Amino acid sequence: NIDITGQKLAEKKVYENQKLLVEFANESPNMIFIIKSGQIVYANKKIQDVTGYQLEHIYSDDFNPFSMIAPGHINVVTDFWQNIEKGEKNRHANAFY
């Protein structure tokens, strides 16, 4: 038999940490969201307040994250994300960190 107690304890700790991060993000006064492969996979509650979009809509397959960006800033954000995907630094990075 293989003792998996350590693995189970580590998995529990990861779960607890993820739960804390979600709680922290949901209480943040800032919009926090995670985009993966062009789709939002996590958005905190503040996004609903600021954008007016419901989370169900934001998580839907047909939602375009760029619809939340002012038209005058689309190029800046597109440039930023393309450089991130290439692993490059961006002159606009400070606006996002």
PDB file of N, CA and C in Angstrom:
ATOM      1  N   ASN A   1       0.829  -1.189   0.000  1.00  0.00           N
ATOM      2  CA  ASN A   1       0.000   0.000   0.000  1.00  0.00           C
ATOM      3  C   ASN A   1       0.870   1.249   0.000  1.00  0.00           C
ATOM      4  N   ILE A   2       0.356   2.271  -0.692  1.00  0.00           N
ATOM      5  CA  ILE A   2       1.065   3.547  -0.760  1.00  0.00           C
ATOM      6  C   ILE A   2       0.329   4.557   0.115  1.00  0.00           C
ATOM      7  N   ASP A   3       1.090   5.218   0.979  1.00  0.00           N
ATOM      8  CA  ASP A   3       0.510   6.232   1.862  1.00  0.00           C
ATOM      9  C   ASP A   3       0.349   7.542   1.083  1.00  0.00           C
ATOM     10  N   ILE A   4      -0.874   7.995   0.903  1.00  0.00           N
ATOM     11  CA  ILE A   4      -1.127   9.232   0.165  1.00  0.00           C
ATOM     12  C   ILE A   4      -1.591  10.365   1.087  1.00  0.00           C
ATOM     13  N   THR A   5      -1.335  10.198   2.378  1.00  0.00           N
ATOM     14  CA  THR A   5      -1.747  11.219   3.348  1.00  0.00           C
ATOM     15  C   THR A   5      -1.150  12.575   3.016  1.00  0.00           C
ATOM     16  N   GLY A   6       0.141  12.603   2.705  1.00  0.00           N
ATOM     17  CA  GLY A   6       0.806  13.862   2.369  1.00  0.00           C
ATOM     18  C   GLY A   6       0.191  14.515   1.135  1.00  0.00           C
ATOM     19  N   GLN A   7      -0.119  13.702   0.144  1.00  0.00           N
ATOM     20  CA  GLN A   7      -0.729  14.229  -1.080  1.00  0.00           C
ATOM     21  C   GLN A   7      -2.109  14.809  -0.781  1.00  0.00           C
ATOM     22  N   LYS A   8      -2.884  14.112   0.009  1.00  0.00           N
ATOM     23  CA  LYS A   8      -4.230  14.590   0.363  1.00  0.00           C
ATOM     24  C   LYS A   8      -4.164  15.890   1.165  1.00  0.00           C
ATOM     25  N   LEU A   9      -3.202  15.999   2.068  1.00  0.00           N
ATOM     26  CA  LEU A   9      -3.024  17.229   2.841  1.00  0.00           C
ATOM     27  C   LEU A   9      -2.621  18.388   1.928  1.00  0.00           C
ATOM     28  N   ALA A  10      -1.746  18.115   0.964  1.00  0.00           N
ATOM     29  CA  ALA A  10      -1.320  19.148   0.014  1.00  0.00           C
ATOM     30  C   ALA A  10      -2.491  19.595  -0.850  1.00  0.00           C
ATOM     31  N   GLU A  11      -3.310  18.660  -1.308  1.00  0.00           N
ATOM     32  CA  GLU A  11      -4.485  18.997  -2.121  1.00  0.00           C
ATOM     33  C   GLU A  11      -5.468  19.855  -1.321  1.00  0.00           C
ATOM     34  N   LYS A  12      -5.644  19.516  -0.041  1.00  0.00           N
ATOM     35  CA  LYS A  12      -6.537  20.288   0.817  1.00  0.00           C
ATOM     36  C   LYS A  12      -6.017  21.715   0.976  1.00  0.00           C
ATOM     37  N   LYS A  13      -4.705  21.865   1.147  1.00  0.00           N
ATOM     38  CA  LYS A  13      -4.103  23.189   1.306  1.00  0.00           C
ATOM     39  C   LYS A  13      -4.269  24.017   0.032  1.00  0.00           C
ATOM     40  N   VAL A  14      -4.080  23.405  -1.123  1.00  0.00           N
ATOM     41  CA  VAL A  14      -4.275  24.107  -2.402  1.00  0.00           C
ATOM     42  C   VAL A  14      -5.719  24.572  -2.513  1.00  0.00           C
ATOM     43  N   TYR A  15      -6.663  23.708  -2.199  1.00  0.00           N
ATOM     44  CA  TYR A  15      -8.087  24.063  -2.250  1.00  0.00           C
ATOM     45  C   TYR A  15      -8.386  25.234  -1.311  1.00  0.00           C
ATOM     46  N   GLU A  16      -7.861  25.179  -0.096  1.00  0.00           N
ATOM     47  CA  GLU A  16      -8.093  26.259   0.876  1.00  0.00           C
ATOM     48  C   GLU A  16      -7.504  27.578   0.383  1.00  0.00           C
ATOM     49  N   ASN A  17      -6.314  27.526  -0.213  1.00  0.00           N
ATOM     50  CA  ASN A  17      -5.681  28.732  -0.740  1.00  0.00           C
ATOM     51  C   ASN A  17      -6.476  29.308  -1.909  1.00  0.00           C
ATOM     52  N   GLN A  18      -6.981  28.441  -2.789  1.00  0.00           N
ATOM     53  CA  GLN A  18      -7.801  28.904  -3.905  1.00  0.00           C
ATOM     54  C   GLN A  18      -9.071  29.580  -3.393  1.00  0.00           C
ATOM     55  N   LYS A  19      -9.666  29.002  -2.389  1.00  0.00           N
ATOM     56  CA  LYS A  19     -10.879  29.561  -1.798  1.00  0.00           C
ATOM     57  C   LYS A  19     -10.596  30.948  -1.213  1.00  0.00           C
ATOM     58  N   LEU A  20      -9.474  31.096  -0.523  1.00  0.00           N
ATOM     59  CA  LEU A  20      -9.094  32.392   0.043  1.00  0.00           C
ATOM     60  C   LEU A  20      -8.859  33.436  -1.047  1.00  0.00           C
ATOM     61  N   LEU A  21      -8.201  33.036  -2.127  1.00  0.00           N
ATOM     62  CA  LEU A  21      -7.944  33.968  -3.221  1.00  0.00           C
ATOM     63  C   LEU A  21      -9.244  34.445  -3.866  1.00  0.00           C
ATOM     64  N   VAL A  22     -10.194  33.531  -4.052  1.00  0.00           N
ATOM     65  CA  VAL A  22     -11.486  33.908  -4.630  1.00  0.00           C
ATOM     66  C   VAL A  22     -12.216  34.860  -3.694  1.00  0.00           C
ATOM     67  N   GLU A  23     -12.203  34.573  -2.398  1.00  0.00           N
ATOM     68  CA  GLU A  23     -12.847  35.458  -1.423  1.00  0.00           C
ATOM     69  C   GLU A  23     -12.192  36.842  -1.454  1.00  0.00           C
ATOM     70  N   PHE A  24     -10.877  36.880  -1.506  1.00  0.00           N
ATOM     71  CA  PHE A  24     -10.151  38.145  -1.572  1.00  0.00           C
ATOM     72  C   PHE A  24     -10.524  38.910  -2.840  1.00  0.00           C
ATOM     73  N   ALA A  25     -10.511  38.238  -3.981  1.00  0.00           N
ATOM     74  CA  ALA A  25     -10.826  38.883  -5.262  1.00  0.00           C
ATOM     75  C   ALA A  25     -12.247  39.415  -5.271  1.00  0.00           C
ATOM     76  N   ASN A  26     -13.176  38.663  -4.704  1.00  0.00           N
ATOM     77  CA  ASN A  26     -14.569  39.097  -4.693  1.00  0.00           C
ATOM     78  C   ASN A  26     -14.790  40.322  -3.811  1.00  0.00           C
ATOM     79  N   GLU A  27     -13.947  40.533  -2.826  1.00  0.00           N
ATOM     80  CA  GLU A  27     -14.068  41.693  -1.948  1.00  0.00           C
ATOM     81  C   GLU A  27     -13.246  42.889  -2.432  1.00  0.00           C
ATOM     82  N   SER A  28     -12.480  42.714  -3.482  1.00  0.00           N
ATOM     83  CA  SER A  28     -11.622  43.781  -3.989  1.00  0.00           C
ATOM     84  C   SER A  28     -12.456  44.933  -4.548  1.00  0.00           C
ATOM     85  N   PRO A  29     -11.987  46.156  -4.331  1.00  0.00           N
ATOM     86  CA  PRO A  29     -12.671  47.304  -4.932  1.00  0.00           C
ATOM     87  C   PRO A  29     -12.323  47.462  -6.417  1.00  0.00           C
ATOM     88  N   ASN A  30     -11.458  46.605  -6.929  1.00  0.00           N
ATOM     89  CA  ASN A  30     -11.021  46.645  -8.327  1.00  0.00           C
ATOM     90  C   ASN A  30     -11.615  45.495  -9.119  1.00  0.00           C
ATOM     91  N   MET A  31     -11.741  45.707 -10.428  1.00  0.00           N
ATOM     92  CA  MET A  31     -12.173  44.608 -11.297  1.00  0.00           C
ATOM     93  C   MET A  31     -11.010  43.627 -11.422  1.00  0.00           C
ATOM     94  N   ILE A  32     -11.303  42.356 -11.229  1.00  0.00           N
ATOM     95  CA  ILE A  32     -10.298  41.313 -11.398  1.00  0.00           C
ATOM     96  C   ILE A  32     -10.912  40.241 -12.279  1.00  0.00           C
ATOM     97  N   PHE A  33     -10.208  39.899 -13.338  1.00  0.00           N
ATOM     98  CA  PHE A  33     -10.686  38.810 -14.183  1.00  0.00           C
ATOM     99  C   PHE A  33      -9.504  38.087 -14.797  1.00  0.00           C
ATOM    100  N   ILE A  34      -9.749  36.844 -15.161  1.00  0.00           N
ATOM    101  CA  ILE A  34      -8.721  36.005 -15.770  1.00  0.00           C
ATOM    102  C   ILE A  34      -9.239  35.576 -17.133  1.00  0.00           C
ATOM    103  N   ILE A  35      -8.420  35.817 -18.149  1.00  0.00           N
ATOM    104  CA  ILE A  35      -8.766  35.418 -19.510  1.00  0.00           C
ATOM    105  C   ILE A  35      -7.850  34.277 -19.913  1.00  0.00           C
ATOM    106  N   LYS A  36      -8.438  33.230 -20.429  1.00  0.00           N
ATOM    107  CA  LYS A  36      -7.676  32.079 -20.899  1.00  0.00           C
ATOM    108  C   LYS A  36      -8.195  31.727 -22.286  1.00  0.00           C
ATOM    109  N   SER A  37      -7.298  31.702 -23.254  1.00  0.00           N
ATOM    110  CA  SER A  37      -7.654  31.409 -24.641  1.00  0.00           C
ATOM    111  C   SER A  37      -8.778  32.312 -25.144  1.00  0.00           C
ATOM    112  N   GLY A  38      -8.710  33.594 -24.786  1.00  0.00           N
ATOM    113  CA  GLY A  38      -9.675  34.563 -25.273  1.00  0.00           C
ATOM    114  C   GLY A  38     -11.022  34.568 -24.582  1.00  0.00           C
ATOM    115  N   GLN A  39     -11.167  33.759 -23.544  1.00  0.00           N
ATOM    116  CA  GLN A  39     -12.445  33.707 -22.833  1.00  0.00           C
ATOM    117  C   GLN A  39     -12.215  33.968 -21.346  1.00  0.00           C
ATOM    118  N   ILE A  40     -13.127  34.720 -20.741  1.00  0.00           N
ATOM    119  CA  ILE A  40     -13.015  34.987 -19.310  1.00  0.00           C
ATOM    120  C   ILE A  40     -13.385  33.726 -18.545  1.00  0.00           C
ATOM    121  N   VAL A  41     -12.460  33.254 -17.711  1.00  0.00           N
ATOM    122  CA  VAL A  41     -12.706  32.051 -16.916  1.00  0.00           C
ATOM    123  C   VAL A  41     -12.939  32.386 -15.447  1.00  0.00           C
ATOM    124  N   TYR A  42     -12.620  33.620 -15.059  1.00  0.00           N
ATOM    125  CA  TYR A  42     -12.939  34.096 -13.713  1.00  0.00           C
ATOM    126  C   TYR A  42     -13.165  35.595 -13.772  1.00  0.00           C
ATOM    127  N   ALA A  43     -14.191  36.056 -13.089  1.00  0.00           N
ATOM    128  CA  ALA A  43     -14.452  37.486 -12.951  1.00  0.00           C
ATOM    129  C   ALA A  43     -15.013  37.718 -11.559  1.00  0.00           C
ATOM    130  N   ASN A  44     -14.515  38.769 -10.900  1.00  0.00           N
ATOM    131  CA  ASN A  44     -15.047  39.055  -9.572  1.00  0.00           C
ATOM    132  C   ASN A  44     -16.343  39.864  -9.677  1.00  0.00           C
ATOM    133  N   LYS A  45     -16.986  40.071  -8.557  1.00  0.00           N
ATOM    134  CA  LYS A  45     -18.281  40.745  -8.515  1.00  0.00           C
ATOM    135  C   LYS A  45     -18.201  42.201  -8.962  1.00  0.00           C
ATOM    136  N   LYS A  46     -17.062  42.843  -8.773  1.00  0.00           N
ATOM    137  CA  LYS A  46     -16.910  44.257  -9.116  1.00  0.00           C
ATOM    138  C   LYS A  46     -17.144  44.496 -10.609  1.00  0.00           C
ATOM    139  N   ILE A  47     -16.852  43.504 -11.437  1.00  0.00           N
ATOM    140  CA  ILE A  47     -17.058  43.649 -12.879  1.00  0.00           C
ATOM    141  C   ILE A  47     -18.534  43.910 -13.182  1.00  0.00           C
ATOM    142  N   GLN A  48     -19.424  43.241 -12.464  1.00  0.00           N
ATOM    143  CA  GLN A  48     -20.863  43.475 -12.651  1.00  0.00           C
ATOM    144  C   GLN A  48     -21.210  44.925 -12.322  1.00  0.00           C
ATOM    145  N   ASP A  49     -20.654  45.443 -11.223  1.00  0.00           N
ATOM    146  CA  ASP A  49     -20.944  46.807 -10.796  1.00  0.00           C
ATOM    147  C   ASP A  49     -20.461  47.837 -11.809  1.00  0.00           C
ATOM    148  N   VAL A  50     -19.268  47.626 -12.337  1.00  0.00           N
ATOM    149  CA  VAL A  50     -18.650  48.608 -13.220  1.00  0.00           C
ATOM    150  C   VAL A  50     -19.196  48.529 -14.647  1.00  0.00           C
ATOM    151  N   THR A  51     -19.355  47.313 -15.163  1.00  0.00           N
ATOM    152  CA  THR A  51     -19.741  47.156 -16.569  1.00  0.00           C
ATOM    153  C   THR A  51     -21.241  46.996 -16.778  1.00  0.00           C
ATOM    154  N   GLY A  52     -21.936  46.514 -15.762  1.00  0.00           N
ATOM    155  CA  GLY A  52     -23.360  46.235 -15.922  1.00  0.00           C
ATOM    156  C   GLY A  52     -23.639  44.852 -16.492  1.00  0.00           C
ATOM    157  N   TYR A  53     -22.610  44.146 -16.918  1.00  0.00           N
ATOM    158  CA  TYR A  53     -22.780  42.781 -17.422  1.00  0.00           C
ATOM    159  C   TYR A  53     -22.963  41.820 -16.251  1.00  0.00           C
ATOM    160  N   GLN A  54     -23.858  40.868 -16.388  1.00  0.00           N
ATOM    161  CA  GLN A  54     -24.026  39.822 -15.387  1.00  0.00           C
ATOM    162  C   GLN A  54     -22.939  38.761 -15.594  1.00  0.00           C
ATOM    163  N   LEU A  55     -22.515  38.122 -14.516  1.00  0.00           N
ATOM    164  CA  LEU A  55     -21.451  37.117 -14.619  1.00  0.00           C
ATOM    165  C   LEU A  55     -21.826  35.989 -15.574  1.00  0.00           C
ATOM    166  N   GLU A  56     -23.092  35.608 -15.605  1.00  0.00           N
ATOM    167  CA  GLU A  56     -23.517  34.530 -16.514  1.00  0.00           C
ATOM    168  C   GLU A  56     -23.219  34.911 -17.962  1.00  0.00           C
ATOM    169  N   HIS A  57     -23.420  36.180 -18.296  1.00  0.00           N
ATOM    170  CA  HIS A  57     -23.141  36.655 -19.653  1.00  0.00           C
ATOM    171  C   HIS A  57     -21.632  36.704 -19.900  1.00  0.00           C
ATOM    172  N   ILE A  58     -20.889  37.182 -18.913  1.00  0.00           N
ATOM    173  CA  ILE A  58     -19.435  37.289 -19.048  1.00  0.00           C
ATOM    174  C   ILE A  58     -18.803  35.915 -19.265  1.00  0.00           C
ATOM    175  N   TYR A  59     -19.328  34.895 -18.609  1.00  0.00           N
ATOM    176  CA  TYR A  59     -18.768  33.545 -18.736  1.00  0.00           C
ATOM    177  C   TYR A  59     -19.251  32.804 -19.981  1.00  0.00           C
ATOM    178  N   SER A  60     -20.220  33.348 -20.699  1.00  0.00           N
ATOM    179  CA  SER A  60     -20.762  32.640 -21.856  1.00  0.00           C
ATOM    180  C   SER A  60     -19.737  32.576 -22.989  1.00  0.00           C
ATOM    181  N   ASP A  61     -19.861  31.564 -23.818  1.00  0.00           N
ATOM    182  CA  ASP A  61     -18.922  31.352 -24.926  1.00  0.00           C
ATOM    183  C   ASP A  61     -18.943  32.489 -25.934  1.00  0.00           C
ATOM    184  N   ASP A  62     -20.070  33.179 -26.063  1.00  0.00           N
ATOM    185  CA  ASP A  62     -20.180  34.216 -27.081  1.00  0.00           C
ATOM    186  C   ASP A  62     -19.809  35.612 -26.564  1.00  0.00           C
ATOM    187  N   PHE A  63     -19.374  35.717 -25.319  1.00  0.00           N
ATOM    188  CA  PHE A  63     -18.994  37.032 -24.765  1.00  0.00           C
ATOM    189  C   PHE A  63     -17.614  37.422 -25.263  1.00  0.00           C
ATOM    190  N   ASN A  64     -17.477  38.651 -25.726  1.00  0.00           N
ATOM    191  CA  ASN A  64     -16.198  39.177 -26.191  1.00  0.00           C
ATOM    192  C   ASN A  64     -15.627  40.097 -25.108  1.00  0.00           C
ATOM    193  N   PRO A  65     -14.532  39.700 -24.449  1.00  0.00           N
ATOM    194  CA  PRO A  65     -13.953  40.531 -23.387  1.00  0.00           C
ATOM    195  C   PRO A  65     -13.609  41.949 -23.850  1.00  0.00           C
ATOM    196  N   PHE A  66     -13.321  42.121 -25.132  1.00  0.00           N
ATOM    197  CA  PHE A  66     -12.978  43.441 -25.642  1.00  0.00           C
ATOM    198  C   PHE A  66     -14.181  44.380 -25.668  1.00  0.00           C
ATOM    199  N   SER A  67     -15.382  43.853 -25.494  1.00  0.00           N
ATOM    200  CA  SER A  67     -16.566  44.713 -25.462  1.00  0.00           C
ATOM    201  C   SER A  67     -16.580  45.579 -24.202  1.00  0.00           C
ATOM    202  N   MET A  68     -15.771  45.240 -23.213  1.00  0.00           N
ATOM    203  CA  MET A  68     -15.702  46.019 -21.980  1.00  0.00           C
ATOM    204  C   MET A  68     -14.682  47.161 -22.063  1.00  0.00           C
ATOM    205  N   ILE A  69     -13.968  47.250 -23.181  1.00  0.00           N
ATOM    206  CA  ILE A  69     -12.893  48.229 -23.313  1.00  0.00           C
ATOM    207  C   ILE A  69     -13.379  49.403 -24.166  1.00  0.00           C
ATOM    208  N   ALA A  70     -13.075  50.604 -23.711  1.00  0.00           N
ATOM    209  CA  ALA A  70     -13.433  51.804 -24.468  1.00  0.00           C
ATOM    210  C   ALA A  70     -12.761  51.748 -25.839  1.00  0.00           C
ATOM    211  N   PRO A  71     -13.499  52.122 -26.892  1.00  0.00           N
ATOM    212  CA  PRO A  71     -12.943  52.035 -28.252  1.00  0.00           C
ATOM    213  C   PRO A  71     -11.576  52.690 -28.415  1.00  0.00           C
ATOM    214  N   GLY A  72     -11.329  53.786 -27.739  1.00  0.00           N
ATOM    215  CA  GLY A  72     -10.041  54.460 -27.854  1.00  0.00           C
ATOM    216  C   GLY A  72      -8.881  53.710 -27.231  1.00  0.00           C
ATOM    217  N   HIS A  73      -9.165  52.648 -26.483  1.00  0.00           N
ATOM    218  CA  HIS A  73      -8.116  51.885 -25.807  1.00  0.00           C
ATOM    219  C   HIS A  73      -7.936  50.470 -26.354  1.00  0.00           C
ATOM    220  N   ILE A  74      -8.742  50.082 -27.325  1.00  0.00           N
ATOM    221  CA  ILE A  74      -8.659  48.723 -27.888  1.00  0.00           C
ATOM    222  C   ILE A  74      -7.257  48.412 -28.391  1.00  0.00           C
ATOM    223  N   ASN A  75      -6.643  49.356 -29.129  1.00  0.00           N
ATOM    224  CA  ASN A  75      -5.304  49.102 -29.683  1.00  0.00           C
ATOM    225  C   ASN A  75      -4.269  48.895 -28.585  1.00  0.00           C
ATOM    226  N   VAL A  76      -4.356  49.677 -27.523  1.00  0.00           N
ATOM    227  CA  VAL A  76      -3.404  49.549 -26.411  1.00  0.00           C
ATOM    228  C   VAL A  76      -3.540  48.171 -25.773  1.00  0.00           C
ATOM    229  N   VAL A  77      -4.760  47.748 -25.519  1.00  0.00           N
ATOM    230  CA  VAL A  77      -5.000  46.459 -24.872  1.00  0.00           C
ATOM    231  C   VAL A  77      -4.616  45.305 -25.797  1.00  0.00           C
ATOM    232  N   THR A  78      -4.966  45.409 -27.075  1.00  0.00           N
ATOM    233  CA  THR A  78      -4.601  44.365 -28.044  1.00  0.00           C
ATOM    234  C   THR A  78      -3.084  44.225 -28.126  1.00  0.00           C
ATOM    235  N   ASP A  79      -2.386  45.342 -28.204  1.00  0.00           N
ATOM    236  CA  ASP A  79      -0.925  45.340 -28.255  1.00  0.00           C
ATOM    237  C   ASP A  79      -0.343  44.696 -27.004  1.00  0.00           C
ATOM    238  N   PHE A  80      -0.900  45.077 -25.860  1.00  0.00           N
ATOM    239  CA  PHE A  80      -0.447  44.526 -24.582  1.00  0.00           C
ATOM    240  C   PHE A  80      -0.568  43.003 -24.565  1.00  0.00           C
ATOM    241  N   TRP A  81      -1.754  42.478 -24.918  1.00  0.00           N
ATOM    242  CA  TRP A  81      -1.984  41.032 -24.851  1.00  0.00           C
ATOM    243  C   TRP A  81      -1.165  40.267 -25.869  1.00  0.00           C
ATOM    244  N   GLN A  82      -0.970  40.842 -27.067  1.00  0.00           N
ATOM    245  CA  GLN A  82      -0.135  40.163 -28.065  1.00  0.00           C
ATOM    246  C   GLN A  82       1.295  40.035 -27.571  1.00  0.00           C
ATOM    247  N   ASN A  83       1.790  41.081 -26.923  1.00  0.00           N
ATOM    248  CA  ASN A  83       3.150  41.017 -26.389  1.00  0.00           C
ATOM    249  C   ASN A  83       3.258  40.056 -25.213  1.00  0.00           C
ATOM    250  N   ILE A  84       2.232  40.004 -24.388  1.00  0.00           N
ATOM    251  CA  ILE A  84       2.218  39.043 -23.279  1.00  0.00           C
ATOM    252  C   ILE A  84       2.294  37.619 -23.830  1.00  0.00           C
ATOM    253  N   GLU A  85       1.496  37.340 -24.872  1.00  0.00           N
ATOM    254  CA  GLU A  85       1.497  35.997 -25.466  1.00  0.00           C
ATOM    255  C   GLU A  85       2.856  35.642 -26.039  1.00  0.00           C
ATOM    256  N   LYS A  86       3.610  36.643 -26.510  1.00  0.00           N
ATOM    257  CA  LYS A  86       4.949  36.418 -27.046  1.00  0.00           C
ATOM    258  C   LYS A  86       6.002  36.372 -25.938  1.00  0.00           C
ATOM    259  N   GLY A  87       5.586  36.703 -24.708  1.00  0.00           N
ATOM    260  CA  GLY A  87       6.526  36.725 -23.591  1.00  0.00           C
ATOM    261  C   GLY A  87       7.352  37.991 -23.536  1.00  0.00           C
ATOM    262  N   GLU A  88       6.876  39.045 -24.179  1.00  0.00           N
ATOM    263  CA  GLU A  88       7.618  40.300 -24.227  1.00  0.00           C
ATOM    264  C   GLU A  88       7.053  41.306 -23.234  1.00  0.00           C
ATOM    265  N   LYS A  89       7.907  42.225 -22.812  1.00  0.00           N
ATOM    266  CA  LYS A  89       7.460  43.348 -21.979  1.00  0.00           C
ATOM    267  C   LYS A  89       6.733  44.334 -22.883  1.00  0.00           C
ATOM    268  N   ASN A  90       5.923  45.162 -22.283  1.00  0.00           N
ATOM    269  CA  ASN A  90       5.123  46.094 -23.055  1.00  0.00           C
ATOM    270  C   ASN A  90       5.229  47.484 -22.448  1.00  0.00           C
ATOM    271  N   ARG A  91       5.264  48.503 -23.285  1.00  0.00           N
ATOM    272  CA  ARG A  91       5.387  49.874 -22.773  1.00  0.00           C
ATOM    273  C   ARG A  91       4.155  50.304 -21.994  1.00  0.00           C
ATOM    274  N   HIS A  92       3.022  49.602 -22.156  1.00  0.00           N
ATOM    275  CA  HIS A  92       1.805  49.922 -21.435  1.00  0.00           C
ATOM    276  C   HIS A  92       1.614  49.051 -20.188  1.00  0.00           C
ATOM    277  N   ALA A  93       2.596  48.225 -19.882  1.00  0.00           N
ATOM    278  CA  ALA A  93       2.421  47.259 -18.785  1.00  0.00           C
ATOM    279  C   ALA A  93       2.043  47.900 -17.465  1.00  0.00           C
ATOM    280  N   ASN A  94       2.587  49.073 -17.164  1.00  0.00           N
ATOM    281  CA  ASN A  94       2.273  49.715 -15.891  1.00  0.00           C
ATOM    282  C   ASN A  94       0.805  50.050 -15.745  1.00  0.00           C
ATOM    283  N   ALA A  95       0.100  50.217 -16.835  1.00  0.00           N
ATOM    284  CA  ALA A  95      -1.333  50.513 -16.775  1.00  0.00           C
ATOM    285  C   ALA A  95      -2.136  49.298 -16.337  1.00  0.00           C
ATOM    286  N   PHE A  96      -1.520  48.124 -16.416  1.00  0.00           N
ATOM    287  CA  PHE A  96      -2.233  46.903 -16.116  1.00  0.00           C
ATOM    288  C   PHE A  96      -1.749  46.212 -14.849  1.00  0.00           C
ATOM    289  N   TYR A  97      -0.697  46.712 -14.231  1.00  0.00           N
ATOM    290  CA  TYR A  97      -0.175  46.076 -13.027  1.00  0.00           C
ATOM    291  C   TYR A  97      -0.275  47.012 -11.864  1.00  0.00           C
TER     292      TYR A  97
END
